[in-house]
Coordinates of C-alpha atoms and ligand atoms in Angstrom, one line a residue:
M1394 CA 0.1 0.2 -0.1
S1395 CA 1.3 3.9 -0.3
T1396 CA 2.0 6.0 2.0
E1397 CA -0.7 7.9 0.0
N1398 CA -3.2 5.0 0.3
I1399 CA -2.6 4.6 4.3
R1400 CA -3.5 8.4 4.4
D1401 CA -6.7 7.6 2.5
V1402 CA -7.6 5.2 4.5
M1403 CA -6.9 7.4 7.8
R1404 CA -8.4 10.1 6.5
G1405 CA -11.1 7.8 5.8
G1406 CA -10.8 6.6 2.9
G1407 CA -14.2 5.0 1.6
D1408 CA -14.7 1.0 3.6
R1409 CA -11.4 0.5 4.1
F1410 CA -11.2 3.1 6.6
I1411 CA -13.7 -0.3 8.3
Y1412 CA -10.0 -2.2 8.1
V1413 CA -8.2 0.1 10.0
V1414 CA -10.8 0.5 13.0
S1415 CA -11.1 -2.9 13.2
A1416 CA -7.5 -3.9 13.6
M1417 CA -7.1 -1.2 16.3
A1418 CA -10.2 -2.3 18.0
A1419 CA -8.9 -5.5 17.8
L1420 CA -5.8 -4.8 20.3
N1421 CA -8.1 -6.0 22.9
G1422 CA -7.8 -9.7 21.6
L1423 CA -4.1 -9.2 21.5
L1424 CA -4.2 -8.0 25.4
F1425 CA -6.5 -10.6 26.1
G1426 CA -4.4 -13.3 25.1
F1427 CA -1.3 -11.9 25.6
D1428 CA -2.6 -11.4 29.4
T1429 CA -3.7 -15.0 29.5
G1430 CA -0.7 -16.8 28.1
I1431 CA 2.5 -15.2 29.7
I1432 CA 1.7 -16.3 33.2
S1433 CA 2.1 -19.9 32.4
G1434 CA 5.8 -19.3 31.9
A1435 CA 6.1 -16.7 34.6
F1436 CA 5.1 -18.1 37.5
L1437 CA 8.0 -20.5 36.9
F1438 CA 10.1 -17.8 37.6
I1439 CA 7.4 -16.2 40.4
Q1440 CA 7.6 -18.9 42.9
D1441 CA 11.0 -18.4 43.1
S1442 CA 11.1 -15.1 44.3
F1443 CA 8.2 -15.1 46.7
V1444 CA 7.4 -18.4 49.4
M1445 CA 3.7 -18.9 48.7
S1446 CA 0.8 -21.3 49.3
P1447 CA -0.2 -23.6 47.1
F1448 CA -3.7 -21.9 47.1
V1449 CA -2.2 -18.9 46.7
E1450 CA -0.5 -20.0 43.8
G1451 CA -4.2 -21.0 42.7
V1452 CA -4.6 -17.4 43.1
I1453 CA -2.5 -16.3 41.1
V1454 CA -2.5 -17.8 38.2
S1455 CA -6.5 -18.0 38.1
G1456 CA -6.9 -14.5 39.3
A1457 CA -6.9 -13.4 36.2
M1458 CA -9.9 -16.0 35.2
A1459 CA -11.8 -14.5 38.4
G1460 CA -10.7 -11.0 37.5
A1461 CA -12.6 -11.3 33.7
A1462 CA -15.3 -12.7 34.8
A1463 CA -16.6 -10.1 37.6
G1464 CA -14.9 -7.8 34.5
A1465 CA -17.8 -9.2 32.4
A1466 CA -20.3 -8.7 34.4
I1467 CA -20.1 -5.2 35.0
G1468 CA -18.8 -4.3 31.8
G1469 CA -21.4 -5.2 29.7
Q1470 CA -23.8 -2.3 30.9
L1471 CA -20.9 -0.2 31.0
A1472 CA -20.8 -1.0 27.3
D1473 CA -24.0 -0.2 27.4
R1474 CA -24.1 3.2 28.8
L1475 CA -20.7 5.0 28.8
G1476 CA -20.4 3.3 24.9
R1477 CA -18.6 1.0 22.9
R1478 CA -15.1 3.6 22.6
R1479 CA -14.8 4.5 25.9
L1480 CA -15.3 1.2 27.5
I1481 CA -12.1 0.6 25.1
F1482 CA -10.3 3.4 26.4
L1483 CA -11.3 2.6 30.1
A1484 CA -9.9 -1.1 29.4
A1485 CA -7.2 -0.1 28.1
I1486 CA -5.6 2.2 30.9
V1487 CA -7.0 -0.9 33.2
F1488 CA -4.2 -3.5 31.1
F1489 CA -1.9 -0.9 32.0
V1490 CA -2.3 -0.5 35.5
G1491 CA -3.0 -3.9 35.9
S1492 CA 0.6 -5.0 34.4
F1493 CA 2.5 -2.5 35.9
T1494 CA 1.4 -2.9 39.3
M1495 CA 2.4 -7.1 38.1
A1496 CA 5.9 -5.3 36.4
V1497 CA 6.5 -4.0 40.1
A1498 CA 4.8 -5.8 43.1
P1499 CA 7.0 -6.0 46.3
N1500 CA 5.7 -9.0 47.6
V1501 CA 2.0 -11.1 46.6
P1502 CA -0.3 -9.4 48.0
I1503 CA 0.0 -6.7 45.4
L1504 CA 0.7 -8.6 42.5
V1505 CA -2.5 -10.8 43.5
A1506 CA -4.1 -7.0 43.1
G1507 CA -2.3 -6.5 40.1
R1508 CA -3.1 -10.0 38.0
L1509 CA -6.9 -8.8 39.0
I1510 CA -7.3 -5.9 38.3
D1511 CA -5.6 -6.9 34.7
G1512 CA -7.9 -9.7 34.9
V1513 CA -10.7 -7.1 34.9
A1514 CA -9.2 -6.1 31.7
I1515 CA -9.6 -8.7 30.1
G1516 CA -12.9 -9.2 31.0
F1517 CA -14.1 -5.5 29.2
A1518 CA -11.7 -6.3 26.7
S1519 CA -13.5 -9.7 25.8
I1520 CA -16.6 -8.6 25.5
V1521 CA -16.3 -5.4 23.7
G1522 CA -13.8 -6.0 21.1
P1523 CA -16.2 -8.3 19.3
L1524 CA -18.7 -6.1 20.3
Y1525 CA -17.6 -2.7 18.4
I1526 CA -16.3 -4.3 15.9
S1527 CA -19.6 -6.6 15.2
E1528 CA -21.5 -2.8 15.0
I1529 CA -19.3 -0.8 12.6
A1530 CA -18.7 -3.2 10.1
P1531 CA -20.8 -3.7 7.2
P1532 CA -22.6 -7.3 7.1
E1533 CA -21.3 -8.7 4.6
I1534 CA -17.9 -8.8 5.9
R1535 CA -19.2 -8.5 9.8
G1536 CA -17.5 -12.5 10.6
G1537 CA -14.5 -11.7 8.8
L1538 CA -13.3 -8.3 10.8
T1539 CA -15.3 -9.6 13.9
S1540 CA -13.9 -12.1 13.9
L1541 CA -10.0 -10.4 13.8
N1542 CA -10.3 -10.3 17.1
Q1543 CA -10.0 -13.6 17.9
L1544 CA -7.7 -14.0 15.6
M1545 CA -5.7 -11.7 18.3
V1546 CA -6.4 -13.4 21.6
T1547 CA -4.4 -16.2 19.0
L1548 CA -1.7 -14.2 18.3
G1549 CA -1.6 -12.6 21.8
I1550 CA -1.3 -16.0 23.4
L1551 CA 2.1 -16.7 20.2
I1552 CA 3.2 -13.4 21.2
S1553 CA 3.0 -14.6 25.3
Y1554 CA 5.0 -17.5 24.8
F1555 CA 7.7 -15.7 22.4
V1556 CA 8.1 -13.3 25.2
N1557 CA 8.4 -15.7 27.6
F1558 CA 11.3 -18.1 25.9
A1559 CA 13.2 -14.8 25.7
F1560 CA 12.5 -14.0 29.4
A1561 CA 13.3 -17.3 30.0
D1562 CA 16.9 -17.3 30.8
A1563 CA 16.9 -14.4 32.9
G1564 CA 14.1 -15.6 35.1
A1565 CA 12.6 -12.3 34.8
W1566 CA 8.9 -12.5 35.2
R1567 CA 8.2 -8.4 36.0
W1568 CA 9.6 -8.3 32.2
M1569 CA 7.2 -10.9 30.8
L1570 CA 4.3 -9.6 32.8
G1571 CA 5.1 -5.9 32.0
A1572 CA 5.0 -6.6 28.5
G1573 CA 1.6 -6.4 28.5
M1574 CA 2.3 -2.5 29.3
V1575 CA 2.6 -1.5 25.0
P1576 CA 0.1 -2.8 23.1
A1577 CA -2.4 -1.0 25.8
V1578 CA -0.7 2.4 25.3
I1579 CA -0.8 1.9 21.4
L1580 CA -4.3 0.9 22.1
A1581 CA -5.8 3.6 24.5
V1582 CA -4.1 6.2 22.1
G1583 CA -5.4 5.0 19.1
I1584 CA -9.2 4.1 20.5
L1585 CA -9.8 8.0 20.6
K1586 CA -8.6 8.1 17.4
M1587 CA -11.8 5.5 16.5
P1588 CA -15.4 7.0 15.8
E1589 CA -17.9 5.6 18.3
S1590 CA -20.1 2.3 17.2
P1591 CA -22.6 3.8 14.5
R1592 CA -25.4 1.5 16.5
W1593 CA -24.9 2.9 20.3
L1594 CA -24.8 6.6 18.8
L1595 CA -28.7 6.9 16.9
E1596 CA -30.3 4.7 19.8
K1597 CA -28.8 7.3 21.7
G1598 CA -30.6 9.7 19.7
R1599 CA -27.1 11.0 18.1
T1600 CA -28.3 10.6 14.6
E1601 CA -25.6 13.1 13.1
E1602 CA -23.0 11.6 14.4
A1603 CA -24.0 8.3 13.6
R1604 CA -24.4 9.7 10.1
A1605 CA -21.1 10.7 9.8
V1606 CA -20.0 7.2 10.9
L1607 CA -21.3 5.4 8.5
N1608 CA -20.5 7.8 5.6
R1609 CA -16.6 6.8 6.7
T1610 CA -16.8 3.6 6.9
R1611 CA -19.1 2.8 3.8
S1612 CA -19.3 3.5 0.3
E1613 CA -23.3 3.4 -0.2
G1614 CA -26.5 2.2 1.8
V1615 CA -25.7 4.6 4.9
E1616 CA -29.8 6.2 4.6
E1617 CA -30.9 2.9 4.5
E1618 CA -29.0 1.0 7.4
I1619 CA -29.9 4.7 9.4
A1620 CA -33.3 3.8 8.8
E1621 CA -33.5 0.1 9.9
I1622 CA -31.4 0.8 12.9
E1623 CA -33.8 3.6 13.6
E1624 CA -37.2 1.2 13.5
T1625 CA -35.1 -1.7 16.0
V1626 CA -34.6 1.5 17.6
D1627 CA -37.9 2.4 17.9
K1628 CA -39.9 -1.3 18.8
Q1629 CA -37.5 -1.1 21.7
S1630 CA -38.4 -1.0 25.0
D1631 CA -36.2 -0.2 28.1
S1632 CA -33.4 -2.0 28.3
G1633 CA -31.4 -3.7 31.4
L1634 CA -31.0 -7.0 33.3
R1635 CA -34.2 -8.0 33.8
D1636 CA -35.5 -6.8 30.2
L1637 CA -33.5 -10.2 29.4
L1638 CA -35.7 -12.8 31.4
Q1639 CA -38.3 -11.8 28.3
P1640 CA -39.5 -15.0 26.9
W1641 CA -38.6 -14.2 23.1
L1642 CA -34.6 -13.3 24.0
R1643 CA -34.9 -16.8 26.1
P1644 CA -33.9 -19.0 22.8
A1645 CA -30.7 -16.2 21.9
L1646 CA -30.1 -16.9 25.7
V1647 CA -29.6 -20.7 25.6
V1648 CA -27.4 -21.0 22.5
G1649 CA -25.6 -17.7 23.6
L1650 CA -25.1 -19.9 27.1
G1651 CA -24.7 -23.1 25.7
L1652 CA -21.5 -21.4 23.8
A1653 CA -20.0 -20.4 26.3
V1654 CA -19.6 -23.5 28.3
F1655 CA -19.4 -26.0 25.3
Q1656 CA -16.2 -23.0 24.8
Q1657 CA -14.7 -24.3 27.4
I1658 CA -15.7 -27.7 28.8
T1659 CA -13.7 -29.0 25.9
G1660 CA -11.0 -28.6 26.7
I1661 CA -9.4 -25.5 24.6
N1662 CA -7.3 -24.1 28.2
A1663 CA -6.1 -27.3 29.8
V1664 CA -3.8 -27.5 26.1
I1665 CA -3.4 -23.7 25.7
Y1666 CA -2.5 -23.1 29.8
Y1667 CA -0.7 -26.5 30.3
A1668 CA 0.8 -28.1 27.5
P1669 CA 4.5 -28.1 28.2
T1670 CA 2.9 -29.9 30.9
I1671 CA 0.4 -32.6 28.8
L1672 CA 3.7 -32.3 25.9
E1673 CA 6.2 -33.7 28.5
S1674 CA 4.7 -36.3 29.8
T1675 CA 4.3 -37.5 25.9
G1676 CA 8.0 -39.0 26.3
F1677 CA 9.9 -34.8 24.8
G1678 CA 11.9 -33.4 26.7
G1679 CA 11.8 -30.3 27.8
V1680 CA 13.4 -27.8 25.3
T1681 CA 11.1 -30.2 22.7
S1682 CA 7.7 -29.4 24.6
I1683 CA 8.7 -26.0 24.7
L1684 CA 9.1 -26.2 20.9
A1685 CA 5.5 -28.2 19.9
T1686 CA 3.3 -25.4 22.3
V1687 CA 5.0 -22.5 20.2
G1688 CA 4.1 -25.1 17.7
I1689 CA 0.0 -25.8 19.4
G1690 CA -0.1 -21.6 19.6
A1691 CA 1.2 -20.8 16.0
I1692 CA -1.1 -23.4 14.4
N1693 CA -4.4 -21.6 16.8
V1694 CA -3.9 -18.5 14.6
I1695 CA -3.0 -19.4 11.4
M1696 CA -6.3 -21.8 11.6
T1697 CA -8.2 -18.7 13.1
V1698 CA -6.9 -17.2 9.5
V1699 CA -8.6 -20.1 8.7
A1700 CA -11.9 -18.9 9.9
I1701 CA -12.0 -15.4 9.2
A1702 CA -11.4 -16.1 5.2
L1703 CA -14.5 -19.0 4.8
V1704 CA -17.0 -17.5 7.9
D1705 CA -18.8 -15.0 5.6
R1706 CA -18.9 -17.5 2.6
V1707 CA -19.9 -21.0 4.8
G1708 CA -21.9 -19.8 7.1
R1709 CA -21.2 -19.7 11.1
R1710 CA -22.9 -23.0 11.4
K1711 CA -21.0 -25.4 8.9
L1712 CA -18.2 -24.2 10.3
L1713 CA -19.3 -25.1 13.8
L1714 CA -20.6 -28.5 12.9
V1715 CA -16.9 -29.3 11.5
G1716 CA -14.9 -27.8 13.6
V1717 CA -16.7 -29.5 17.4
G1718 CA -16.7 -32.4 15.2
G1719 CA -13.1 -33.2 14.5
M1720 CA -12.4 -32.2 17.9
V1721 CA -14.4 -34.6 19.4
A1722 CA -12.3 -36.9 16.9
T1723 CA -9.4 -35.6 18.0
L1724 CA -10.0 -35.6 22.0
A1725 CA -11.6 -39.9 21.3
V1726 CA -7.9 -40.5 20.0
L1727 CA -5.8 -38.7 22.3
G1728 CA -8.2 -40.5 25.2
T1729 CA -7.4 -43.2 23.1
V1730 CA -3.0 -42.6 22.8
F1731 CA -2.9 -42.0 26.7
Y1732 CA -4.4 -45.2 27.4
L1733 CA -2.3 -47.4 25.4
P1734 CA 0.7 -48.6 27.5
G1735 CA 4.4 -48.4 26.3
F1736 CA 3.2 -44.5 26.2
G1737 CA 6.5 -42.6 24.2
G1738 CA 8.0 -42.7 21.1
F1739 CA 5.6 -43.0 18.0
L1740 CA 2.4 -42.6 20.3
G1741 CA 4.1 -39.9 21.9
I1742 CA 3.6 -38.8 18.1
I1743 CA 0.4 -39.2 17.1
A1744 CA -0.7 -37.5 20.6
T1745 CA 0.9 -34.4 19.4
A1746 CA -0.2 -34.4 16.0
S1747 CA -3.4 -35.3 17.8
L1748 CA -3.4 -32.3 19.8
M1749 CA -2.5 -29.8 17.3
L1750 CA -5.3 -30.9 14.9
F1751 CA -7.2 -30.5 18.7
V1752 CA -7.0 -26.8 18.4
S1753 CA -6.8 -26.9 14.7
F1754 CA -10.5 -27.8 14.8
F1755 CA -11.2 -24.9 17.8
A1756 CA -9.6 -22.2 16.0
I1757 CA -12.1 -23.3 13.1
G1758 CA -15.0 -23.2 15.2
L1759 CA -16.2 -22.8 18.6
G1760 CA -13.1 -19.3 18.8
P1761 CA -13.7 -17.1 16.5
V1762 CA -17.2 -18.9 15.4
F1763 CA -18.5 -18.4 19.5
W1764 CA -17.3 -14.8 19.7
L1765 CA -19.4 -14.3 16.3
L1766 CA -22.5 -14.7 17.4
I1767 CA -22.5 -13.7 21.0
S1768 CA -22.0 -10.0 19.2
E1769 CA -24.6 -10.8 17.1
I1770 CA -27.1 -12.2 18.1
Y1771 CA -28.8 -10.0 21.1
P1772 CA -31.7 -6.8 20.9
L1773 CA -29.4 -3.4 20.2
S1774 CA -31.1 -2.3 23.1
V1775 CA -29.5 -5.5 25.7
R1776 CA -26.4 -6.7 23.4
G1777 CA -23.8 -4.5 25.8
S1778 CA -25.8 -6.8 29.3
A1779 CA -26.5 -9.9 27.5
M1780 CA -22.9 -10.4 25.9
G1781 CA -21.7 -9.3 29.7
V1782 CA -23.8 -12.3 30.6
V1783 CA -23.1 -15.1 28.4
T1784 CA -19.4 -14.1 29.1
V1785 CA -19.0 -14.3 32.2
A1786 CA -20.3 -17.6 31.8
N1787 CA -17.7 -18.2 29.4
W1788 CA -15.0 -17.1 32.1
G1789 CA -16.5 -18.6 35.3
A1790 CA -16.5 -22.5 32.9
N1791 CA -12.6 -21.6 32.3
L1792 CA -11.7 -20.9 35.9
L1793 CA -13.3 -24.2 37.1
V1794 CA -12.0 -26.4 34.2
S1795 CA -8.3 -25.1 34.5
L1796 CA -8.5 -25.6 38.7
L1797 CA -9.5 -28.6 37.9
F1798 CA -7.6 -29.8 34.8
P1799 CA -5.2 -30.9 37.2
V1800 CA -6.9 -32.5 39.5
L1801 CA -9.4 -34.4 37.1
T1802 CA -5.6 -35.5 35.9
A1803 CA -4.5 -36.7 39.2
G1804 CA -8.1 -38.3 40.6
I1805 CA -9.3 -40.3 37.4
G1806 CA -5.8 -40.3 34.9
T1807 CA -5.1 -38.3 31.5
P1808 CA -7.3 -40.2 29.5
S1809 CA -10.6 -40.3 31.2
T1810 CA -9.9 -36.8 31.0
F1811 CA -9.7 -36.2 27.5
W1812 CA -13.0 -38.7 26.7
L1813 CA -14.7 -36.2 29.5
F1814 CA -13.9 -33.4 27.0
G1815 CA -14.6 -35.7 24.5
L1816 CA -17.6 -36.7 26.5
C1817 CA -18.8 -33.0 26.1
S1818 CA -18.0 -32.4 23.1
L1819 CA -20.5 -34.4 21.5
V1820 CA -23.0 -33.1 23.4
G1821 CA -21.5 -29.8 22.2
L1822 CA -22.5 -31.2 18.8
V1823 CA -25.7 -31.6 19.8
F1824 CA -26.0 -28.0 20.6
V1825 CA -24.5 -27.0 17.7
Y1826 CA -27.1 -29.2 15.7
R1827 CA -29.8 -28.4 17.0
F1828 CA -30.0 -24.7 18.7
V1829 CA -27.8 -22.1 16.6
P1830 CA -28.9 -20.2 13.8
E1831 CA -27.1 -19.0 10.6
T1832 CA -26.7 -15.0 10.4
K1833 CA -24.2 -15.1 8.0
G1834 CA -23.9 -11.9 5.5
R1835 CA -27.8 -10.8 7.2
T1836 CA -27.7 -7.1 9.1
L1837 CA -28.1 -7.5 12.7
E1838 CA -31.6 -6.3 12.7
A1839 CA -33.2 -8.8 10.3
I1840 CA -32.0 -11.2 12.8
E1841 CA -32.8 -9.0 16.0
D1842 CA -36.8 -8.6 13.7
D1843 CA -36.7 -13.1 13.6
L1844 CA -35.5 -13.8 16.7
R1845 CA -38.9 -11.4 17.4
Q1846 CA -41.3 -12.3 15.7
N1847 CA -40.0 -16.4 16.8
I1848 CA -38.4 -17.2 13.3
S1849 CA -36.1 -20.2 13.0
M1850 CA -33.0 -18.8 11.7
M1851 CA -31.5 -22.0 10.4
D1852 CA -30.2 -22.0 6.6
Ligands
BGC102 C1 -11.0 -19.0 24.1 C2 -9.9 -17.9 25.5 C3 -8.3 -19.5 24.6 C4 -8.7 -18.7 23.7 C5 -7.5 -19.3 22.6 C6 -10.4 -18.0 22.7 O1 -11.7 -18.2 22.2 O2 -12.7 -17.8 25.2 O3 -10.6 -18.7 26.5 O4 -8.3 -20.3 25.4 O5 -9.5 -18.3 22.2 O6 -7.3 -19.6 21.5

């Protein structure tokens, strides 16, 4: 791209500006991924610096998830009240404060506080990133653009593996944790230059500002889109958490909550957070297993790119069905391989390949499509709050799995743990087939209209 073109894009050259806006907002995803991934490496060295009880160790690792659940619980309402852009700014500031606090923590209580603060920011970011992009994107490319956020989550995880690796020799855990301040500053400064979500503006009656944003992010159809959004705004009653319980919203709530829980109880973070431990048990040495972990991180990124390329063409449902179906198959293989006697050698290679395939199937299905769908299927008036509730469920399930995984493998053994994840995936597959609607290529207002009229959105 020439400098002129770049300037043109920055000024708002037609619909290309939308890519700049989405990429900037997707930094939320980068921080989410980085800050969840970095602790696996940093933790090894934190243990050398402070004397801690096992309980406190657990709090340091999973504190971010608990914080994220809290952040998601208030983030949804904040997104509806403050606006999407201001919440992104706030998330960036909180990220910065959390990372800074951890980097300079003189003792364990301050470290824990930093981790919790960081978690709150992760919770904000996990809602507002996809929410903002989905509302500002044109329908034909909304899936791909919104999934940019998940791409950045996977990239953030991969970068955290590299940063861990880079500082490992020096044991510099403060630098590892402090590195999160860099993207936080870029996000805080960058988002101020981005426009507010046109849908949120229209809901607040700020029509002229919404028109200006749409003019910058669309090449055509601005007036039609305004009319369509305004019509939806007119139909809505007061928003609030109680409204989520209205009967016509129930199907969308079931879909969101179901996907939130299945995204986690099918075991992705057992692999993402514990990959080196699992790989070492396949007979690999320490260095090889760290390298293989980087491989897992890389494949997660690559397959998310594939999902982005496909999601607006083949649709959400098909990706989910193939993705979850593949997870069932690879988990069955993993359970079997770990069960066989004389584990190691060739079986170790099969186990590693299956782990990589498992992550690939997650990355083309449940990874991006969950976050995408929950930013599409809720009516404007309750979108922030609904995403909040669903995201809290996601973080709650994440916390549960990451706390329970070591307990499960010690209790029922590794093969049974994988079989259990496989069983959950099988139930998830039936759930997707039975309940998840197709939203490809439709405006958010048309999706809402269907929900009101209780028309099935299945393809
Ligand atoms: C999930 C995270 C997971 C990540 C892995 C996200 O969609 O919500 O829990 O660690 O994907 O790529």
